[in-house]
Tab-separated table of C-alpha atoms and ligand atoms in Angstrom:
chain	number	residue	atom	x	y	z
R	37	MET	CA	-11.248	34.980	-5.506
R	38	SER	CA	-9.960	33.015	-8.474
R	39	TRP	CA	-6.708	31.383	-9.549
R	40	LEU	CA	-4.886	30.797	-12.779
R	41	GLN	CA	-4.099	27.103	-13.021
R	42	LEU	CA	-1.623	25.577	-15.439
R	43	VAL	CA	-2.371	21.868	-15.964
R	44	VAL	CA	0.608	20.064	-17.465
R	45	ASN	CA	0.485	16.465	-18.741
R	46	THR	CA	3.868	14.850	-18.960
R	47	ASP	CA	5.661	11.565	-18.400
R	48	ALA	CA	6.904	10.409	-15.019
R	49	GLU	CA	10.564	11.112	-15.841
R	50	HIS	CA	10.018	14.855	-16.214
R	51	VAL	CA	7.880	15.582	-13.144
R	52	ASP	CA	10.784	16.989	-11.141
R	53	GLU	CA	12.121	19.258	-13.875
R	54	ILE	CA	8.694	20.693	-14.672
R	55	SER	CA	7.698	21.090	-11.018
R	56	ASP	CA	10.952	22.925	-10.263
R	57	SER	CA	10.396	25.227	-13.246
R	58	LEU	CA	6.843	26.041	-12.163
R	59	THR	CA	8.057	26.870	-8.654
R	60	GLU	CA	10.745	29.095	-10.199
R	61	LEU	CA	8.027	30.862	-12.182
R	62	GLY	CA	6.231	31.797	-8.957
R	63	ALA	CA	3.578	29.082	-8.620
R	64	LEU	CA	1.784	29.361	-5.257
R	65	SER	CA	1.553	25.596	-5.124
R	66	VAL	CA	2.634	22.751	-7.370
R	67	THR	CA	0.946	19.380	-6.952
R	68	TRP	CA	0.796	16.325	-9.153
R	69	GLN	CA	-1.454	13.383	-9.665
R	70	ASP	CA	-1.577	10.211	-11.749
R	71	ALA	CA	-3.888	11.154	-14.597
R	72	ALA	CA	-5.581	7.766	-14.521
R	73	ASP	CA	-6.787	8.445	-10.962
R	74	GLN	CA	-8.281	11.783	-11.800
R	75	PRO	CA	-11.432	11.792	-13.875
R	76	VAL	CA	-11.986	15.542	-13.567
R	77	TYR	CA	-9.826	16.467	-16.528
R	78	GLU	CA	-10.114	13.629	-19.023
R	79	PRO	CA	-7.119	13.579	-21.362
R	80	PRO	CA	-8.030	14.157	-25.005
R	81	LEU	CA	-8.283	10.911	-26.978
R	82	ASN	CA	-5.484	11.870	-29.313
R	83	THR	CA	-2.968	12.466	-26.479
R	84	THR	CA	0.080	10.195	-26.650
R	85	PRO	CA	-0.340	7.663	-23.794
R	86	ILE	CA	3.030	8.458	-22.213
R	87	TRP	CA	1.918	12.056	-21.607
R	88	GLN	CA	-1.014	10.836	-19.577
R	89	ASN	CA	1.154	9.306	-16.867
R	90	THR	CA	1.309	12.320	-14.648
R	91	ARG	CA	-0.533	15.591	-14.416
R	92	ILE	CA	1.020	18.567	-12.679
R	93	LEU	CA	-1.233	21.325	-11.354
R	94	ALA	CA	0.344	24.710	-10.709
R	95	LEU	CA	-1.657	27.536	-9.179
R	96	PHE	CA	-0.757	31.164	-9.845
R	97	GLU	CA	-2.164	34.454	-8.550
R	98	GLU	CA	-5.281	35.533	-10.443
R	99	ASP	CA	-3.556	38.592	-11.942
R	100	THR	CA	-0.741	36.504	-13.536
R	101	ASP	CA	-0.446	37.306	-17.236
R	102	PRO	CA	-1.125	33.983	-19.059
R	103	GLU	CA	0.933	34.815	-22.169
R	104	SER	CA	3.957	35.884	-20.226
R	105	LEU	CA	3.636	32.800	-17.983
R	106	LEU	CA	3.620	30.428	-20.983
R	107	LEU	CA	6.509	32.259	-22.614
R	108	HIS	CA	8.636	31.899	-19.484
R	109	PHE	CA	7.512	28.298	-18.989
R	110	HIS	CA	8.861	27.367	-22.431
R	111	ALA	CA	12.023	29.380	-21.880
R	112	VAL	CA	13.031	27.560	-18.682
R	113	LEU	CA	12.307	24.015	-19.915
R	114	SER	CA	14.608	21.894	-22.072
R	115	ALA	CA	13.312	21.675	-25.643
R	116	ASP	CA	12.871	17.870	-25.569
R	117	VAL	CA	10.545	17.656	-22.524
R	118	PRO	CA	7.346	15.856	-23.621
R	119	LEU	CA	4.285	17.758	-22.469
R	120	SER	CA	0.885	19.109	-23.255
R	121	TYR	CA	-0.798	21.762	-21.155
R	122	GLU	CA	-3.916	23.783	-20.596
R	123	LEU	CA	-4.578	27.043	-18.740
R	124	GLN	CA	-7.701	27.293	-16.593
R	125	ARG	CA	-9.384	29.935	-14.464
R	126	LEU	CA	-10.345	28.329	-11.200
R	127	ALA	CA	-12.625	29.734	-8.513
R	128	ASP	CA	-12.306	28.338	-4.982
R	129	GLN	CA	-15.913	27.186	-5.191
R	130	GLU	CA	-15.436	25.361	-8.483
R	131	TRP	CA	-12.388	23.568	-7.173
R	132	THR	CA	-14.357	22.194	-4.276
R	133	ARG	CA	-17.365	21.223	-6.369
R	134	VAL	CA	-15.481	19.189	-8.976
R	135	TRP	CA	-13.732	17.192	-6.287
R	136	MET	CA	-16.878	16.602	-4.240
R	137	SER	CA	-18.430	14.563	-7.035
R	138	ASP	CA	-15.532	12.111	-6.951
R	139	PHE	CA	-14.698	12.020	-3.253
R	140	HIS	CA	-15.943	9.244	-1.000
R	141	PRO	CA	-14.826	7.610	2.291
R	142	MET	CA	-11.611	5.597	1.889
R	143	ARG	CA	-9.974	3.126	4.252
R	144	PHE	CA	-6.198	2.884	4.705
R	145	GLY	CA	-4.865	-0.231	6.383
R	146	GLU	CA	-7.052	-1.693	9.139
R	147	ARG	CA	-8.578	1.209	11.007
R	148	LEU	CA	-7.832	4.564	9.341
R	149	TRP	CA	-10.585	6.200	7.294
R	150	ILE	CA	-10.603	9.496	5.402
R	151	CYS	CA	-14.200	10.693	5.104
R	152	PRO	CA	-15.582	13.803	3.387
R	153	SER	CA	-17.677	15.828	5.823
R	154	TRP	CA	-20.861	15.424	3.729
R	155	THR	CA	-20.826	11.619	4.189
R	156	SER	CA	-21.372	9.449	7.270
R	157	PRO	CA	-18.286	7.452	8.278
R	158	PRO	CA	-18.981	3.826	7.236
R	159	GLU	CA	-17.312	2.587	10.451
R	160	PRO	CA	-18.125	5.037	13.268
R	161	ASP	CA	-15.747	3.285	15.698
R	162	ALA	CA	-12.750	3.406	13.331
R	163	VAL	CA	-10.149	6.202	13.348
R	164	ASN	CA	-12.098	8.621	11.138
R	165	ILE	CA	-10.510	11.743	9.688
R	166	LEU	CA	-12.924	14.292	8.268
R	167	LEU	CA	-11.326	15.906	5.279
R	168	ASP	CA	-12.812	17.881	2.422
R	169	PRO	CA	-10.913	18.555	-0.754
R	170	GLY	CA	-9.370	21.991	-0.912
R	171	LEU	CA	-6.512	23.789	-2.563
R	172	ALA	CA	-3.808	21.983	-0.592
R	173	PHE	CA	-2.646	18.525	-1.681
R	174	GLY	CA	-3.554	15.566	0.464
R	175	THR	CA	-6.927	13.836	0.361
R	176	GLY	CA	-5.654	10.276	0.347
R	177	THR	CA	-6.561	9.682	-3.298
R	178	HIS	CA	-2.927	9.878	-4.408
R	179	PRO	CA	-0.768	6.751	-3.907
R	180	THR	CA	1.990	8.817	-2.254
R	181	THR	CA	-0.405	9.865	0.522
R	182	ALA	CA	-1.930	6.389	0.732
R	183	LEU	CA	1.531	4.864	1.307
R	184	CYS	CA	2.092	7.172	4.307
R	185	LEU	CA	-1.393	6.597	5.728
R	186	GLU	CA	-0.912	2.825	5.496
R	187	TRP	CA	2.368	3.116	7.386
R	188	LEU	CA	0.705	5.268	10.063
R	189	ASP	CA	-2.162	2.798	10.387
R	190	ALA	CA	0.280	-0.029	11.063
R	191	GLN	CA	1.819	1.788	14.078
R	192	THR	CA	0.575	0.644	17.451
R	193	ASN	CA	2.620	2.874	19.730
R	194	PHE	CA	1.833	6.459	18.827
R	195	ALA	CA	0.637	7.530	22.268
R	196	GLY	CA	2.436	10.645	23.455
R	197	LYS	CA	4.740	10.807	20.434
R	198	ARG	CA	6.147	13.908	18.743
R	199	VAL	CA	5.721	13.728	14.954
R	200	ILE	CA	6.921	15.900	12.072
R	201	ASP	CA	4.840	16.023	8.863
R	202	TYR	CA	7.199	17.780	6.444
R	203	GLY	CA	5.347	18.980	3.324
R	204	CYS	CA	2.005	18.785	5.137
R	205	GLY	CA	-0.346	19.992	2.344
R	206	SER	CA	-3.834	19.529	3.799
R	207	GLY	CA	-2.298	18.295	7.075
R	208	ILE	CA	-3.682	14.813	6.447
R	209	LEU	CA	-0.666	12.955	7.869
R	210	ALA	CA	-0.262	15.145	10.966
R	211	ILE	CA	-3.994	14.849	11.666
R	212	ALA	CA	-3.904	11.064	11.193
R	213	ALA	CA	-0.946	10.852	13.602
R	214	ALA	CA	-2.801	12.977	16.171
R	215	LYS	CA	-5.897	10.798	15.864
R	216	LEU	CA	-3.686	7.756	16.432
R	217	GLY	CA	-2.470	9.231	19.718
R	218	SER	CA	0.590	11.417	19.090
R	219	THR	CA	0.396	14.529	21.225
R	220	GLU	CA	2.737	16.958	19.433
R	221	ASN	CA	2.532	17.081	15.638
R	222	TRP	CA	4.524	19.581	13.638
R	223	ALA	CA	3.117	20.339	10.177
R	224	VAL	CA	5.663	22.134	7.967
R	225	ASP	CA	5.168	23.427	4.410
R	226	ILE	CA	6.678	26.005	2.061
R	227	ASP	CA	3.145	26.952	0.979
R	228	PRO	CA	1.316	29.254	3.453
R	229	GLN	CA	-1.998	28.075	1.939
R	230	ALA	CA	-1.143	24.539	3.107
R	231	LEU	CA	-0.557	25.751	6.668
R	232	LEU	CA	-3.955	27.480	6.649
R	233	ALA	CA	-5.618	24.326	5.287
R	234	THR	CA	-3.866	22.221	7.951
R	235	ARG	CA	-5.079	24.457	10.778
R	236	ASP	CA	-8.602	24.443	9.372
R	237	ASN	CA	-8.635	20.645	8.958
R	238	ALA	CA	-7.115	20.140	12.427
R	239	GLU	CA	-9.949	22.188	13.924
R	240	LYS	CA	-12.613	20.198	12.057
R	241	ASN	CA	-11.083	17.023	13.484
R	242	GLY	CA	-10.839	18.311	17.037
R	243	VAL	CA	-7.035	17.992	17.146
R	244	SER	CA	-5.997	21.667	16.960
R	245	ALA	CA	-4.324	21.467	20.363
R	246	MET	CA	-1.997	18.733	19.053
R	247	ILE	CA	-1.032	20.348	15.711
R	248	TYR	CA	1.544	23.113	15.257
R	249	THR	CA	2.222	24.647	11.837
R	250	ALA	CA	5.395	26.310	10.558
R	251	LEU	CA	7.131	27.439	7.398
R	252	PRO	CA	10.487	25.604	6.994
R	253	GLU	CA	12.530	28.735	7.801
R	254	ALA	CA	10.615	29.227	11.064
R	255	PHE	CA	10.805	25.579	12.071
R	256	THR	CA	13.173	24.676	14.899
R	257	LEU	CA	12.661	21.648	17.077
R	258	PRO	CA	14.991	19.741	19.413
R	259	GLN	CA	14.082	16.250	18.105
R	260	ALA	CA	10.995	14.218	17.186
R	261	ASP	CA	10.051	10.541	17.438
R	262	VAL	CA	8.902	10.146	13.810
R	263	LEU	CA	9.299	12.178	10.618
R	264	LEU	CA	7.067	11.776	7.564
R	265	ALA	CA	7.787	13.672	4.338
R	266	ASN	CA	5.716	13.304	1.184
R	267	ILE	CA	7.497	15.692	-1.186
R	268	LEU	CA	9.334	15.112	-4.474
R	269	ALA	CA	12.573	13.075	-4.697
R	270	ASN	CA	14.899	16.033	-5.301
R	271	PRO	CA	13.849	18.070	-2.238
R	272	LEU	CA	13.912	14.859	-0.182
R	273	ILE	CA	17.517	14.249	-1.209
R	274	SER	CA	18.513	17.843	-0.370
R	275	LEU	CA	16.842	17.546	3.030
R	276	ALA	CA	18.421	14.214	4.105
R	277	LYS	CA	20.960	15.781	6.503
R	278	THR	CA	18.397	18.221	7.958
R	279	PHE	CA	15.908	15.403	8.554
R	280	ALA	CA	18.619	13.301	10.223
R	281	GLU	CA	19.195	16.137	12.696
R	282	TYR	CA	15.501	16.130	13.662
R	283	LEU	CA	15.577	12.483	14.791
R	284	PRO	CA	17.334	10.560	17.603
R	285	ALA	CA	19.006	7.156	16.998
R	286	GLY	CA	16.488	4.430	16.158
R	287	ALA	CA	13.657	6.815	15.196
R	288	PRO	CA	11.765	6.021	11.968
R	289	ILE	CA	11.634	8.226	8.892
R	290	VAL	CA	8.929	7.761	6.227
R	291	LEU	CA	9.626	9.253	2.792
R	292	SER	CA	7.106	9.410	-0.053
R	293	GLY	CA	6.481	11.261	-3.316
R	294	ILE	CA	9.186	9.189	-4.980
R	295	LEU	CA	8.806	7.565	-8.386
R	296	GLN	CA	9.861	3.922	-8.564
R	297	THR	CA	12.693	4.927	-10.905
R	298	GLN	CA	14.012	7.371	-8.261
R	299	ALA	CA	13.983	4.923	-5.317
R	300	ASP	CA	17.665	3.985	-5.581
R	301	MET	CA	18.930	7.561	-5.512
R	302	VAL	CA	16.787	8.422	-2.474
R	303	VAL	CA	17.929	5.271	-0.653
R	304	THR	CA	21.567	6.114	-1.451
R	305	ALA	CA	21.165	9.676	-0.137
R	306	TYR	CA	19.559	8.486	3.102
R	307	ALA	CA	21.871	5.496	3.731
R	308	THR	CA	24.473	7.840	5.244
R	309	TYR	CA	22.125	8.727	8.105
R	310	PHE	CA	19.524	5.921	8.184
R	311	GLU	CA	19.662	2.096	8.253
R	312	GLN	CA	17.270	-0.795	7.477
R	313	LEU	CA	15.940	1.186	4.519
R	314	SER	CA	12.972	-0.565	2.925
R	315	VAL	CA	11.039	0.331	-0.232
R	316	THR	CA	7.293	-0.268	-0.760
R	317	GLU	CA	5.699	0.315	-4.159
R	318	LYS	CA	2.180	1.433	-5.094
R	319	GLU	CA	1.108	2.305	-8.626
R	320	GLY	CA	4.588	3.367	-9.738
R	321	TRP	CA	5.305	5.418	-6.587
R	322	VAL	CA	7.364	4.263	-3.621
R	323	ARG	CA	7.627	4.820	0.112
R	324	VAL	CA	11.052	4.550	1.740
R	325	VAL	CA	11.191	3.792	5.470
R	326	GLY	CA	14.392	3.783	7.507
R	327	TYR	CA	15.692	4.170	11.074
R	328	LYS	CA	18.193	6.777	12.247
R	329	ARG	CA	21.654	5.318	12.678
R	330	GLY	CA	23.045	5.228	16.218
A	237	SAM	C1	2.592	15.891	-2.329
A	237	SAM	S1	2.126	17.123	-1.218
A	237	SAM	C2	1.926	16.133	0.261
A	237	SAM	C3	0.787	16.575	1.138
A	237	SAM	C4	0.454	15.618	2.282
A	237	SAM	N1	1.529	15.551	3.261
A	237	SAM	C5	0.145	14.236	1.758
A	237	SAM	O1	0.848	13.305	2.129
A	237	SAM	O2	-0.807	14.085	0.983
A	237	SAM	C6	3.671	17.916	-0.974
A	237	SAM	C7	3.633	19.158	-0.122
A	237	SAM	O3	4.985	19.482	0.172
A	237	SAM	C8	5.183	20.878	0.078
A	237	SAM	N2	6.603	21.045	-0.219
A	237	SAM	C9	7.242	20.876	-1.396
A	237	SAM	N3	8.563	21.092	-1.251
A	237	SAM	C10	8.772	21.403	0.052
A	237	SAM	C11	9.919	21.731	0.834
A	237	SAM	N4	11.127	21.800	0.298
A	237	SAM	N5	9.747	21.996	2.150
A	237	SAM	C12	8.532	21.935	2.723
A	237	SAM	N6	7.394	21.642	2.028
A	237	SAM	C13	7.519	21.378	0.724
A	237	SAM	C14	4.211	21.321	-1.015
A	237	SAM	O4	3.870	22.682	-0.869
A	237	SAM	C15	3.017	20.378	-0.788
A	237	SAM	O5	2.052	20.950	0.071
């Protein structure tokens, strides 16, 4: 099985517009990464620095016609969007191999470790999550994931909790929550591939019994104790009211995937339903944490 991958380099301001366009064009998944953190695809030396800020990876079915895809891509974007791009054929195996060379155990906060399965956890008594890179986003290398993992690590009262991981990708946040003691963890994603990856990763970590997966349209839940969502700013803003309905008064919400320049608009959208909103920055990305109003 192979995939057609469109790799787009752009500046941080245009991530949302381009990601939305790629979704509109039928991408199976759209993920992004800070180019500086990702040595796999070195930017060409003559690339304007601003275009190197962010790299968007969009995966399409293998039988997608590349010419028609590029034609439509240009048609849906505004003419002044700064970008460079490259089309690649990607086999599942290749995807895994390129990441393996750059993936090593990483610690988040005091006790949470993400370890690839081919390494030995450096601290066997820590909370170790075994996670291998795959097609779904979420290995901990991206600051947006790291911000959520650091928040999770700082929680001391997860025993018996019900958690929602909205935009679960690899399931990394739901699995971390389960390993920290929460008993019912709902992993939700628009991408069926992410739900498969989450189930697979949950099994490898021995927490399958605590993880439930669902597409957003199939997801109904009375209320949870915590909601984490690492998706882009625009979907987060659209989902503010829905998320508020999933939480009782006083329950925390953790939002990530937000550029520093977008923090104010996310805070404004959530202030209607949540209070004590705080913003934490990491490498140009922010996490917003708040508590459901009473
Ligand atoms: C940046 S990844 C986050 C993955 C993982 N939770 C992490 O923290 O690393 C965002 C995920 O959200 C999913 N997603 C994007 N928009 C969504 C939406 N409106 N509803 C549910 N999932 C969405 C994407 O398919 C992707 O898997």
